[in-house]
Tab-separated table of C-alpha atoms and ligand atoms in Angstrom:
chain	number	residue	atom	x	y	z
A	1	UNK	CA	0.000	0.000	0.000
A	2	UNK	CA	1.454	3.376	-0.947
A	3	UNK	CA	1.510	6.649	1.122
A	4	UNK	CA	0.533	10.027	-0.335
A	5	UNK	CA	4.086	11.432	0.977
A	6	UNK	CA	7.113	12.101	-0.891
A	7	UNK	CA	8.618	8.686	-0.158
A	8	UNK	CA	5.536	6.914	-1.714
A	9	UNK	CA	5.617	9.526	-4.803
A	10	UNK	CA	9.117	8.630	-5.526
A	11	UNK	CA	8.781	5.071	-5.414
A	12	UNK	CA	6.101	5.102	-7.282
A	13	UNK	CA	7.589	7.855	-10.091
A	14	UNK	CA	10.549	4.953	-10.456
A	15	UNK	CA	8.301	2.021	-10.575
A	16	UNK	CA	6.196	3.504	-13.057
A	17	UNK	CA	9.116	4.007	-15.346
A	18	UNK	CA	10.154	0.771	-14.361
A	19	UNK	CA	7.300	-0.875	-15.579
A	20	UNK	CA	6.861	1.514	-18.651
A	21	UNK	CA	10.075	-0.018	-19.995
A	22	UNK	CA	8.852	-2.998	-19.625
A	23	UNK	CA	5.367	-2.294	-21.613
A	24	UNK	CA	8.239	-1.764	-24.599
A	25	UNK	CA	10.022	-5.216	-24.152
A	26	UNK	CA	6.978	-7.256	-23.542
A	27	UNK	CA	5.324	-6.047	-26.362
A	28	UNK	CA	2.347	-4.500	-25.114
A	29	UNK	CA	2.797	-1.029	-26.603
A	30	UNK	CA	5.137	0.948	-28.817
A	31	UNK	CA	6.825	4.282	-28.402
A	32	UNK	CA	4.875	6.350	-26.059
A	33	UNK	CA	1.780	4.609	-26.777
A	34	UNK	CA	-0.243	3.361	-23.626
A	35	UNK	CA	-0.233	4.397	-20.310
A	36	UNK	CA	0.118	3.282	-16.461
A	37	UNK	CA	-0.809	4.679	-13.588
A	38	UNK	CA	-0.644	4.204	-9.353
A	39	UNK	CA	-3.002	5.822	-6.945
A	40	UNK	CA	-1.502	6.992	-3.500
A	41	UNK	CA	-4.758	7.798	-0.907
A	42	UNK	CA	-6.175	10.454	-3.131
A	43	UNK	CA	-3.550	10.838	-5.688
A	44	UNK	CA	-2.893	8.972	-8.917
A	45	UNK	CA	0.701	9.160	-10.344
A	46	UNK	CA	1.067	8.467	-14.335
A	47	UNK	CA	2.605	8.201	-17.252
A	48	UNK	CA	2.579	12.092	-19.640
A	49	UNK	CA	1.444	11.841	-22.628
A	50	UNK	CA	4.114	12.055	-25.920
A	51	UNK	CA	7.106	10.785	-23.989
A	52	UNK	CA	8.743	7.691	-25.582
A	53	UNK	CA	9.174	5.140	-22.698
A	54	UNK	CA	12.710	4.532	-23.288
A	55	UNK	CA	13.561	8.122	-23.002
A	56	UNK	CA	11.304	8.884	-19.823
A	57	UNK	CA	12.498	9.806	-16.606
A	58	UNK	CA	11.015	9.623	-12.879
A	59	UNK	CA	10.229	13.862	-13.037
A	60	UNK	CA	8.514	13.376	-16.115
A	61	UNK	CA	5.358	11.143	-14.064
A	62	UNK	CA	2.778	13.698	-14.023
A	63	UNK	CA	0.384	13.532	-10.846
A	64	UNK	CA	-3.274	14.414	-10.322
A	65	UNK	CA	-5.893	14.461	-8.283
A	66	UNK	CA	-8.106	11.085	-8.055
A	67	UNK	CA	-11.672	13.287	-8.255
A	68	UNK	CA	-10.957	15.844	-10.317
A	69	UNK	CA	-10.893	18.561	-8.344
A	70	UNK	CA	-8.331	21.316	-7.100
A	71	UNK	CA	-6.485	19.733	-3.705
A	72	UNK	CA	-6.823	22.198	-0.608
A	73	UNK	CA	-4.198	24.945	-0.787
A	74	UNK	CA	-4.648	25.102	-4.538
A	75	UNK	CA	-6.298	27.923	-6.067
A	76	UNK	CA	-10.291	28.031	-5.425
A	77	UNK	CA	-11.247	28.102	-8.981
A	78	UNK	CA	-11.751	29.800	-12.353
A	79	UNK	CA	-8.270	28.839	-13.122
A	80	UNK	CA	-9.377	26.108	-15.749
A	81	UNK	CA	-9.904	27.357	-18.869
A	82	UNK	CA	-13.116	26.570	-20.795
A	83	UNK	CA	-13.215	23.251	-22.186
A	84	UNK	CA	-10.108	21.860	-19.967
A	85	UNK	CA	-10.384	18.319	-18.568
A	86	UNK	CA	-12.131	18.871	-15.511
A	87	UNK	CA	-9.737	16.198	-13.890
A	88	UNK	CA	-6.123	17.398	-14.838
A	89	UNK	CA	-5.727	19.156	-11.969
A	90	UNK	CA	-2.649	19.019	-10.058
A	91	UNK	CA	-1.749	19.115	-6.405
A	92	UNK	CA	-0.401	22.220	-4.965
A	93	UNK	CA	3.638	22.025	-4.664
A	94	UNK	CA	3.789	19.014	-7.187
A	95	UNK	CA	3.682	20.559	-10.759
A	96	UNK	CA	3.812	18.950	-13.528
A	97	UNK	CA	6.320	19.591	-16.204
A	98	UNK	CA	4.814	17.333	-18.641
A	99	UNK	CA	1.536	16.687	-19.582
A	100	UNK	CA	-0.768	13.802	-17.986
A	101	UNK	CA	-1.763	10.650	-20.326
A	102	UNK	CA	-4.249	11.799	-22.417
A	103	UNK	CA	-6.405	8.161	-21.204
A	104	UNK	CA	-6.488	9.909	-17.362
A	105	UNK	CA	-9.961	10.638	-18.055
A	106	UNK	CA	-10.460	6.827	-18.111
A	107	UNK	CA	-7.999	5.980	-15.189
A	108	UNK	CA	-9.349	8.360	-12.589
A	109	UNK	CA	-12.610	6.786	-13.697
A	110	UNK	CA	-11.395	3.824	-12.762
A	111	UNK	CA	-10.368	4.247	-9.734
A	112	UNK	CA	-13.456	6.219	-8.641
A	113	UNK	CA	-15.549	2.702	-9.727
A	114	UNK	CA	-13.273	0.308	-7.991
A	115	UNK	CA	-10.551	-0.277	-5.029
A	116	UNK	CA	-7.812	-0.180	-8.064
A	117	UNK	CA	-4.126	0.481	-7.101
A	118	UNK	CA	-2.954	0.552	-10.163
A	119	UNK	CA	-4.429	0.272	-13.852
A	120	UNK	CA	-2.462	-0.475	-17.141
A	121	UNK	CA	-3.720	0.599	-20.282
A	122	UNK	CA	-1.859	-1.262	-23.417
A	123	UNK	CA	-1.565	-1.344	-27.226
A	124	UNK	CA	-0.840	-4.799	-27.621
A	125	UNK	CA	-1.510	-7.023	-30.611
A	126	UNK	CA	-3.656	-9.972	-30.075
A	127	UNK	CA	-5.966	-7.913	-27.709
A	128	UNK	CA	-6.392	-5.219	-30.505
A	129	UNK	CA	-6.817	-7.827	-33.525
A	130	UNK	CA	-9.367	-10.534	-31.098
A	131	UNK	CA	-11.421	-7.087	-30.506
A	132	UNK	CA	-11.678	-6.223	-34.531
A	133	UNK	CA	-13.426	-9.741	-34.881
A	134	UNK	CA	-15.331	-10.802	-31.599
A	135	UNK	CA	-17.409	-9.586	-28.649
A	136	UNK	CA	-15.303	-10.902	-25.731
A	137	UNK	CA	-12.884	-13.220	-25.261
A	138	UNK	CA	-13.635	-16.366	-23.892
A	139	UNK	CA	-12.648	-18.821	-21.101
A	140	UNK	CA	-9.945	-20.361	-23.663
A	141	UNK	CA	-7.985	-21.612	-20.328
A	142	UNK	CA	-9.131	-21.512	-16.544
A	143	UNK	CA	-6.555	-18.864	-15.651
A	144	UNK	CA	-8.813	-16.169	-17.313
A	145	UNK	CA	-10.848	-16.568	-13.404
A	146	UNK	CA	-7.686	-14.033	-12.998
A	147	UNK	CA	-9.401	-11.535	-14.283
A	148	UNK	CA	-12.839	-12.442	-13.386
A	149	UNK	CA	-14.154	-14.449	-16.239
A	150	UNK	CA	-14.395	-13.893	-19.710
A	151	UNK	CA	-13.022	-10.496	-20.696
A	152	UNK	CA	-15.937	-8.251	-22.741
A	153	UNK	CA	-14.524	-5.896	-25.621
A	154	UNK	CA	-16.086	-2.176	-25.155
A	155	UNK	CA	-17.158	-0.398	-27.821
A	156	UNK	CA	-15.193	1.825	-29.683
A	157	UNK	CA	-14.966	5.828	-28.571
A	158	UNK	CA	-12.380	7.962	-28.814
A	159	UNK	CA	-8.769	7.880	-27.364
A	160	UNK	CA	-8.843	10.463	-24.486
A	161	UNK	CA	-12.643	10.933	-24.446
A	162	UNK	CA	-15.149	10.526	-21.439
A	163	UNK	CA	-16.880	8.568	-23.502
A	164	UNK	CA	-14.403	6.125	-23.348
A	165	UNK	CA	-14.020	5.697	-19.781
A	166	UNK	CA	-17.509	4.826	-19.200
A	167	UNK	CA	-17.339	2.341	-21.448
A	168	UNK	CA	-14.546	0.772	-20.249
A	169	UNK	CA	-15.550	1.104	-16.378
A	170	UNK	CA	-19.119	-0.309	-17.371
A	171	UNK	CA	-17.459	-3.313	-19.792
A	172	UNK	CA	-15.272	-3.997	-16.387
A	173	UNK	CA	-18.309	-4.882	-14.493
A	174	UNK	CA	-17.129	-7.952	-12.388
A	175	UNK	CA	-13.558	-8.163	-14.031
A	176	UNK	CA	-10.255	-6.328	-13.766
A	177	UNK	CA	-9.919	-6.577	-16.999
A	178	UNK	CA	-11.272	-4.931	-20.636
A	179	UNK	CA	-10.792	-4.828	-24.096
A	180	UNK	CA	-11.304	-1.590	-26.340
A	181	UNK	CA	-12.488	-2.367	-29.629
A	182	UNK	CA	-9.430	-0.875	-32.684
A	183	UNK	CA	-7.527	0.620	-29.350
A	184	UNK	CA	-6.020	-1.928	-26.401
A	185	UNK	CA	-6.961	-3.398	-23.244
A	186	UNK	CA	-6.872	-2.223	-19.748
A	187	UNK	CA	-6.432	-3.804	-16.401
A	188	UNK	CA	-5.861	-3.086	-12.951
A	189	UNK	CA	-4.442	-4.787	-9.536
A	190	UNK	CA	-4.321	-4.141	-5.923
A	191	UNK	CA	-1.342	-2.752	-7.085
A	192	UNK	CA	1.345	-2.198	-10.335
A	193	UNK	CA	2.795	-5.582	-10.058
A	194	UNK	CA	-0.421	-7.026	-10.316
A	195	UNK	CA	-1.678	-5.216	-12.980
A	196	UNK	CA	0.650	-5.747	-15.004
A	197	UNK	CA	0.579	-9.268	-14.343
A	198	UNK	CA	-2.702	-9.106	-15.649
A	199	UNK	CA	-2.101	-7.133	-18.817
A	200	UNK	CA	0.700	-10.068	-19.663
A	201	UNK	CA	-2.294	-12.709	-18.663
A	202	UNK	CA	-5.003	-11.009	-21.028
A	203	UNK	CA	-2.160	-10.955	-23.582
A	204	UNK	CA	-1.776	-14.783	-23.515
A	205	UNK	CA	-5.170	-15.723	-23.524
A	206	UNK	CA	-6.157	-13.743	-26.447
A	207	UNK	CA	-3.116	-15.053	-28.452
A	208	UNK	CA	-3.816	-18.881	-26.939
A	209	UNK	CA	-7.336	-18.738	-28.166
A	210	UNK	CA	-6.246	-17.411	-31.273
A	211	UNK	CA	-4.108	-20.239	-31.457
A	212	UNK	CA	-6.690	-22.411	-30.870
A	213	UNK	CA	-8.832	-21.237	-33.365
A	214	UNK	CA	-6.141	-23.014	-36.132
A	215	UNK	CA	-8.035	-26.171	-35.066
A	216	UNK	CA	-11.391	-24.978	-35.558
A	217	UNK	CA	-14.257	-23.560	-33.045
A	218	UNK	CA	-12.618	-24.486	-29.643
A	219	UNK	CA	-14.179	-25.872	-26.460
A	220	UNK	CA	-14.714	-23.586	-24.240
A	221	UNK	CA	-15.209	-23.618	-20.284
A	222	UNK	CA	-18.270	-23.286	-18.888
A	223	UNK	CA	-19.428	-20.781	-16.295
A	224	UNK	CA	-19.919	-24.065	-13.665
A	225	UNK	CA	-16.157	-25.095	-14.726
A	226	UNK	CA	-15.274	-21.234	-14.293
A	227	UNK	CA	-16.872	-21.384	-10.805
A	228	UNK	CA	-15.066	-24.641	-9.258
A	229	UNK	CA	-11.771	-23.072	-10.519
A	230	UNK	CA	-12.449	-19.925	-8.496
A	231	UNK	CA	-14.024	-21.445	-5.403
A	232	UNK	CA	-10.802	-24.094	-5.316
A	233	UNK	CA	-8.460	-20.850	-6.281
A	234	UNK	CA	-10.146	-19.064	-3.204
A	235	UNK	CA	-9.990	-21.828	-0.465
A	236	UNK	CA	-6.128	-22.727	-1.457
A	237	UNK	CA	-5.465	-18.990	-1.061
A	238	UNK	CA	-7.364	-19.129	2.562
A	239	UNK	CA	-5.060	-21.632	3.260
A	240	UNK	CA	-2.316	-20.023	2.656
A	241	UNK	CA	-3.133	-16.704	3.863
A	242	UNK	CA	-5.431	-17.816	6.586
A	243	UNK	CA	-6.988	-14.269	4.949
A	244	UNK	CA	-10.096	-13.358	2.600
A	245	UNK	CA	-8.868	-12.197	-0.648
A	246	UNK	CA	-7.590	-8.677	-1.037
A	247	UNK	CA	-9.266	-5.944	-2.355
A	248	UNK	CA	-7.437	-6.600	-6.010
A	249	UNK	CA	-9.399	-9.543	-6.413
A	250	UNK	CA	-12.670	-8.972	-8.824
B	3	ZN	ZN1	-4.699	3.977	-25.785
């Protein structure tokens, strides 16, 4: 769990440049396309848009307010221009220098609809081309209960646009995971490791059921099947933990 103080801010500013290097040598996006992001209490630190990943830097993470609105100490209002995103504000003392993801739109949303600690948004291949040609992608393998069951594909809307975050946030009903139609997938965690985890799971699956599709219309799982795979999943992780689930779990 992070801390909105500077330690927390830093770690996070280096983990998200970690992690945004590896978005380029996992294949999930290209150049500066994409976006991650970590909330911290009431503050979400992410990716600016237009920066390649392999040139970006830990100062370059812009960071914003999770609802959109100016953080006490800032300036009361009428500082927005007309027509600005009404959620790019920025927390007194922690300017910016670059500019915030064009997707945060869709991230703080996000956040505001679930106990995300981190979302990743990708470009990658075999989500983009499954989402061209299908609705959803099916329970291909029983580790898709990882992200809550068979992932929907949103309609298409605009990069950047409101629009597209309620799409996404309604298409992630149950899951912590969703396709965009012609654009990527997103997915979030209880925190970065996680969701990125997830992003490389979704990845997989849609490139093992288009694998699968070689042979012809596939079997695939049932919700029952889906169901004893999460129940068993669940009580070997009580054993373990001697815990319920955490809150990353859909
Ligand atoms: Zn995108």
């Amino acid at each position: 769990m992070y801390l909105s103080d500077s330690d927390g801010l830093q770690a996070a500013r280096a983990q998200l440049v970690s992690y945004s290097a590896r978005l380029l040598d996992d294949g999930l996006a290209v150049g500066s396309a994409g976006n991650i992001s970590v909330r911290l209490g009431d503050l979400v630190a992410i990716t600016p848009s237009g920066i390649s990943y392999a040139e970006m830097r830990p100062e370059d993470i812009c960071v914003v307010a999770t609802d959109g609105t100016e953080p006490d100490g800032a300036e009361p209002d009428g500082a927005e221009p007309d027509g600005a995103e009404p959620d790019g504000t920025e927390p007194d003392g922690m300017r910016n220098t670059e500019t915030p993801s064009s997707e945060t739109p869709m991230h703080l949303a996000i956040y505001a609809a679930t106990k995300a600690g981190a979302v990743v948004h990708t470009h990658s291949p075999e989500v983009i081309a499954l989402s061209a040609g299908r609705p959803e992608l099916p329970a291909i393998h029983y580790a898709i209960t990882g992200l809550g069951g068979p992932v929907r594909v949103a309609p298409y809307v605009r990069f950047g646009s409101d629009g597209l975050a309620a799409a996404a946030v309604e298409a992630l009903d149950g899951r912590s995971a969703v396709i965009l139609r012609n654009h990527g997938a997103v997915t979030y965690g209880r925190d970065l490791a996680q969701a990125y985890d997830r992003a490389l799971l979704l990845e997989w699956l849609a490139r093992t059921y288009r694998l699968a599709l070689c042979y012809g219309e596939p079997a695939i799982l049932s919700a029952a099947e889906l169901d004893e795979v999460a129940a068993e999943a669940r009580r070997r992780r009580y054993g373990e933990r001697r815990s319920a689930p955490g809150p990353g779990q859909p």
